[in-house]
PDB file of C-alpha atoms in Angstrom:
ATOM      1  CA  MET A   1      45.831  90.447 -50.865  1.00 39.00           C
ATOM      2  CA  ASN A   2      43.075  88.872 -49.485  1.00 38.00           C
ATOM      3  CA  THR A   3      42.530  85.512 -50.781  1.00 40.00           C
ATOM      4  CA  ALA A   4      39.839  82.937 -50.989  1.00 41.00           C
ATOM      5  CA  PHE A   5      43.005  81.132 -48.397  1.00 43.00           C
ATOM      6  CA  GLY A   6      42.994  84.235 -46.762  1.00 41.00           C
ATOM      7  CA  SER A   7      46.495  85.351 -46.524  1.00 50.00           C
ATOM      8  CA  SER A   8      49.208  85.183 -50.080  1.00 62.00           C
ATOM      9  CA  ASP A   9      51.175  83.771 -48.356  1.00 67.00           C
ATOM     10  CA  ILE A  10      49.124  81.699 -46.813  1.00 78.00           C
ATOM     11  CA  GLY A  11      47.604  80.899 -49.803  1.00 87.00           C
ATOM     12  CA  LEU A  12      51.120  79.613 -51.213  1.00 91.00           C
ATOM     13  CA  GLN A  13      51.873  77.595 -48.505  1.00 93.00           C
ATOM     14  CA  SER A  14      48.735  76.226 -49.650  1.00 95.00           C
ATOM     15  CA  LEU A  15      50.490  75.730 -53.183  1.00 96.00           C
ATOM     16  CA  THR A  16      53.471  74.711 -52.037  1.00 96.00           C
ATOM     17  CA  VAL A  17      51.600  71.392 -50.309  1.00 97.00           C
ATOM     18  CA  ALA A  18      49.754  70.412 -53.463  1.00 97.00           C
ATOM     19  CA  LEU A  19      53.134  70.210 -55.249  1.00 98.00           C
ATOM     20  CA  ARG A  20      54.445  68.480 -52.799  1.00 97.00           C
ATOM     21  CA  ASP A  21      50.722  66.438 -53.329  1.00 97.00           C
ATOM     22  CA  LEU A  22      51.320  66.366 -57.106  1.00 97.00           C
ATOM     23  CA  HIS A  23      55.163  65.468 -56.988  1.00 97.00           C
ATOM     24  CA  LYS A  24      54.450  62.681 -55.033  1.00 96.00           C
ATOM     25  CA  ASN A  25      52.617  60.997 -56.779  1.00 96.00           C
ATOM     26  CA  LEU A  26      54.587  61.807 -59.783  1.00 96.00           C
ATOM     27  CA  VAL A  27      57.456  60.353 -58.486  1.00 96.00           C
ATOM     28  CA  GLN A  28      55.151  57.081 -57.474  1.00 95.00           C
ATOM     29  CA  VAL A  29      53.843  56.726 -60.817  1.00 95.00           C
ATOM     30  CA  VAL A  30      57.676  57.166 -62.758  1.00 94.00           C
ATOM     31  CA  LYS A  31      59.296  55.004 -60.139  1.00 95.00           C
ATOM     32  CA  ALA A  32      56.240  52.080 -60.518  1.00 94.00           C
ATOM     33  CA  GLU A  33      57.477  52.310 -64.088  1.00 92.00           C
ATOM     34  CA  ARG A  34      60.614  51.821 -63.526  1.00 91.00           C
ATOM     35  CA  GLU A  35      60.187  48.881 -60.929  1.00 94.00           C
ATOM     36  CA  ASN A  36      58.000  47.759 -64.012  1.00 94.00           C
ATOM     37  CA  ALA A  37      61.314  48.196 -66.528  1.00 92.00           C
ATOM     38  CA  LEU A  38      63.813  46.613 -64.396  1.00 89.00           C
ATOM     39  CA  MET A  39      61.947  44.382 -63.060  1.00 92.00           C
ATOM     40  CA  THR A  40      63.146  44.872 -59.734  1.00 93.00           C
ATOM     41  CA  HIS A  41      61.527  46.690 -56.076  1.00 94.00           C
ATOM     42  CA  ILE A  42      63.462  50.420 -55.989  1.00 93.00           C
ATOM     43  CA  ASP A  43      63.928  50.633 -52.119  1.00 94.00           C
ATOM     44  CA  ALA A  44      64.045  54.472 -50.285  1.00 94.00           C
ATOM     45  CA  GLY A  45      67.908  54.940 -50.654  1.00 93.00           C
ATOM     46  CA  GLN A  46      67.968  53.680 -54.394  1.00 93.00           C
ATOM     47  CA  LEU A  47      64.779  56.419 -55.468  1.00 93.00           C
ATOM     48  CA  LEU A  48      66.917  58.644 -54.213  1.00 93.00           C
ATOM     49  CA  GLN A  49      69.621  58.246 -56.579  1.00 92.00           C
ATOM     50  CA  LEU A  50      67.692  57.429 -59.340  1.00 90.00           C
ATOM     51  CA  LEU A  51      66.172  60.416 -58.695  1.00 92.00           C
ATOM     52  CA  THR A  52      68.795  62.376 -58.482  1.00 92.00           C
ATOM     53  CA  LYS A  53      71.178  60.997 -61.258  1.00 92.00           C
ATOM     54  CA  ASP A  54      69.305  58.507 -63.406  1.00 90.00           C
ATOM     55  CA  PRO A  55      68.446  60.567 -67.074  1.00 90.00           C
ATOM     56  CA  HIS A  56      65.324  58.471 -66.629  1.00 87.00           C
ATOM     57  CA  PHE A  57      64.157  60.712 -64.259  1.00 91.00           C
ATOM     58  CA  ASP A  58      65.690  64.187 -65.124  1.00 93.00           C
ATOM     59  CA  TRP A  59      62.760  65.313 -66.639  1.00 93.00           C
ATOM     60  CA  LEU A  60      61.089  65.375 -63.088  1.00 94.00           C
ATOM     61  CA  HIS A  61      64.352  68.084 -61.797  1.00 94.00           C
ATOM     62  CA  GLU A  62      61.820  71.393 -63.663  1.00 94.00           C
ATOM     63  CA  LEU A  63      59.779  70.195 -61.498  1.00 96.00           C
ATOM     64  CA  SER A  64      61.503  69.941 -58.056  1.00 95.00           C
ATOM     65  CA  GLU A  65      63.911  73.110 -58.483  1.00 95.00           C
ATOM     66  CA  TYR A  66      60.454  75.453 -58.698  1.00 96.00           C
ATOM     67  CA  MET A  67      59.684  73.236 -55.929  1.00 96.00           C
ATOM     68  CA  ALA A  68      62.443  74.780 -54.135  1.00 95.00           C
ATOM     69  CA  ARG A  69      62.550  78.117 -55.955  1.00 93.00           C
ATOM     70  CA  LEU A  70      59.134  78.555 -54.090  1.00 94.00           C
ATOM     71  CA  ASP A  71      59.901  77.096 -50.359  1.00 93.00           C
ATOM     72  CA  GLU A  72      63.135  79.696 -50.727  1.00 91.00           C
ATOM     73  CA  LEU A  73      60.698  82.978 -51.701  1.00 89.00           C
ATOM     74  CA  LEU A  74      58.426  82.023 -48.858  1.00 89.00           C
ATOM     75  CA  ASP A  75      60.913  81.467 -46.422  1.00 89.00           C
ATOM     76  CA  ALA A  76      62.850  84.399 -47.318  1.00 80.00           C
ATOM     77  CA  ASN A  77      60.033  87.525 -47.089  1.00 74.00           C
ATOM     78  CA  ASP A  78      56.774  88.909 -47.678  1.00 77.00           C
ATOM     79  CA  ILE A  79      55.474  87.825 -50.821  1.00 81.00           C
ATOM     80  CA  SER A  80      54.418  90.760 -53.256  1.00 83.00           C
ATOM     81  CA  GLN A  81      51.400  90.561 -55.495  1.00 85.00           C
ATOM     82  CA  GLU A  82      54.342  91.378 -58.431  1.00 89.00           C
ATOM     83  CA  GLU A  83      55.742  88.244 -56.958  1.00 88.00           C
ATOM     84  CA  GLN A  84      53.014  86.333 -55.836  1.00 89.00           C
ATOM     85  CA  ARG A  85      51.455  86.764 -59.748  1.00 91.00           C
ATOM     86  CA  GLU A  86      54.633  85.738 -61.124  1.00 93.00           C
ATOM     87  CA  ILE A  87      54.661  82.729 -58.920  1.00 93.00           C
ATOM     88  CA  LEU A  88      51.560  81.629 -59.747  1.00 94.00           C
ATOM     89  CA  SER A  89      52.007  82.016 -64.005  1.00 94.00           C
ATOM     90  CA  GLN A  90      55.379  79.783 -63.469  1.00 95.00           C
ATOM     91  CA  ALA A  91      52.962  77.270 -61.783  1.00 95.00           C
ATOM     92  CA  ASN A  92      50.734  77.733 -64.535  1.00 93.00           C
ATOM     93  CA  ALA A  93      53.437  77.597 -67.457  1.00 94.00           C
ATOM     94  CA  LEU A  94      54.315  74.337 -65.746  1.00 95.00           C
ATOM     95  CA  ILE A  95      51.875  72.331 -65.359  1.00 95.00           C
ATOM     96  CA  MET A  96      49.113  74.132 -68.490  1.00 93.00           C
ATOM     97  CA  PRO A  97      51.182  76.014 -70.140  1.00 91.00           C
ATOM     98  CA  ALA A  98      50.037  77.978 -73.495  1.00 89.00           C
ATOM     99  CA  GLU A  99      49.869  75.248 -76.623  1.00 89.00           C
ATOM    100  CA  GLY A 100      52.846  76.059 -78.372  1.00 89.00           C
ATOM    101  CA  ASN A 101      55.095  76.451 -75.237  1.00 89.00           C
ATOM    102  CA  GLU A 102      55.047  72.940 -73.836  1.00 90.00           C
ATOM    103  CA  SER A 103      58.609  71.852 -71.978  1.00 90.00           C
ATOM    104  CA  ALA A 104      60.034  68.732 -72.250  1.00 88.00           C
ATOM    105  CA  PHE A 105      58.679  68.363 -68.179  1.00 93.00           C
ATOM    106  CA  TYR A 106      55.103  68.845 -69.420  1.00 94.00           C
ATOM    107  CA  ARG A 107      55.251  66.659 -72.807  1.00 92.00           C
ATOM    108  CA  ARG A 108      56.137  64.051 -70.170  1.00 93.00           C
ATOM    109  CA  TYR A 109      53.412  64.650 -67.744  1.00 95.00           C
ATOM    110  CA  VAL A 110      50.725  65.002 -68.885  1.00 94.00           C
ATOM    111  CA  SER A 111      51.084  61.594 -70.555  1.00 93.00           C
ATOM    112  CA  TYR A 112      51.371  60.312 -67.417  1.00 95.00           C
ATOM    113  CA  LEU A 113      48.269  62.383 -66.353  1.00 93.00           C
ATOM    114  CA  GLN A 114      46.113  60.674 -68.451  1.00 90.00           C
ATOM    115  CA  HIS A 115      46.423  57.191 -67.517  1.00 94.00           C
ATOM    116  CA  HIS A 116      46.503  57.623 -63.007  1.00 95.00           C
ATOM    117  CA  PRO A 117      43.993  59.093 -61.306  1.00 95.00           C
ATOM    118  CA  ASP A 118      45.776  59.808 -57.891  1.00 95.00           C
ATOM    119  CA  LEU A 119      48.197  61.791 -60.216  1.00 96.00           C
ATOM    120  CA  THR A 120      45.126  63.325 -62.171  1.00 96.00           C
ATOM    121  CA  MET A 121      42.921  64.256 -59.083  1.00 97.00           C
ATOM    122  CA  ALA A 122      47.091  66.285 -57.674  1.00 97.00           C
ATOM    123  CA  HIS A 123      46.854  68.130 -60.448  1.00 97.00           C
ATOM    124  CA  ALA A 124      43.404  69.653 -60.079  1.00 97.00           C
ATOM    125  CA  ASN A 125      44.113  70.636 -56.661  1.00 97.00           C
ATOM    126  CA  VAL A 126      47.255  72.695 -57.787  1.00 97.00           C
ATOM    127  CA  ARG A 127      45.198  73.804 -60.840  1.00 96.00           C
ATOM    128  CA  ARG A 128      42.204  74.674 -58.271  1.00 96.00           C
ATOM    129  CA  ILE A 129      44.368  76.447 -55.911  1.00 96.00           C
ATOM    130  CA  ILE A 130      46.107  78.379 -59.002  1.00 95.00           C
ATOM    131  CA  VAL A 131      42.754  79.972 -59.756  1.00 94.00           C
ATOM    132  CA  ALA A 132      41.995  80.249 -56.367  1.00 93.00           C
ATOM    133  CA  LEU A 133      44.839  82.972 -55.826  1.00 92.00           C
ATOM    134  CA  SER A 134      44.594  84.215 -59.599  1.00 87.00           C
ATOM    135  CA  PRO A 135      44.412  88.070 -59.026  1.00 76.00           C
ATOM    136  CA  ASP A 136      41.835  88.136 -61.953  1.00 68.00           C
ATOM    137  CA  SER A 137      39.682  85.197 -60.515  1.00 56.00           C
ATOM    138  CA  GLN A 138      39.769  86.807 -57.067  1.00 51.00           C
ATOM    139  CA  GLY A 139      35.673  86.583 -56.186  1.00 43.00           C
ATOM    140  CA  SER A 140      34.506  83.797 -58.368  1.00 44.00           C
ATOM    141  CA  THR A 141      34.846  80.642 -57.769  1.00 43.00           C
ATOM    142  CA  PRO A 142      37.847  78.106 -59.157  1.00 41.00           C
TER     143      PRO A 142
END
């Protein structure tokens, strides 16, 4: 399947890169919020511990787990059109769910989007890639 990004695998690789950037921006925002609350600097080792064990960061696991599953799929084989549709549907449901289907992740996520321009830009990039890779948008511009 050809897309605005070339082959579907290349397009999905673009999605993984964009999701990593989104995740990085989101972690930085939550880290800064936690540093302010604790009135202390959080170093890289402490951040790793917080990301894996602190309840304040638990809501981020949904995005992290989705990214890990996507990486596994891309490493395992060529992605069929049906698999790509499912991947894109899951990504869209995570960051832009249908009204009434908002997850705990999304409710927290959207509150940060409204106040952090870098995060908003990373979100827009992920959305642009999802739209470009979606079969119903082929031939249109995102």
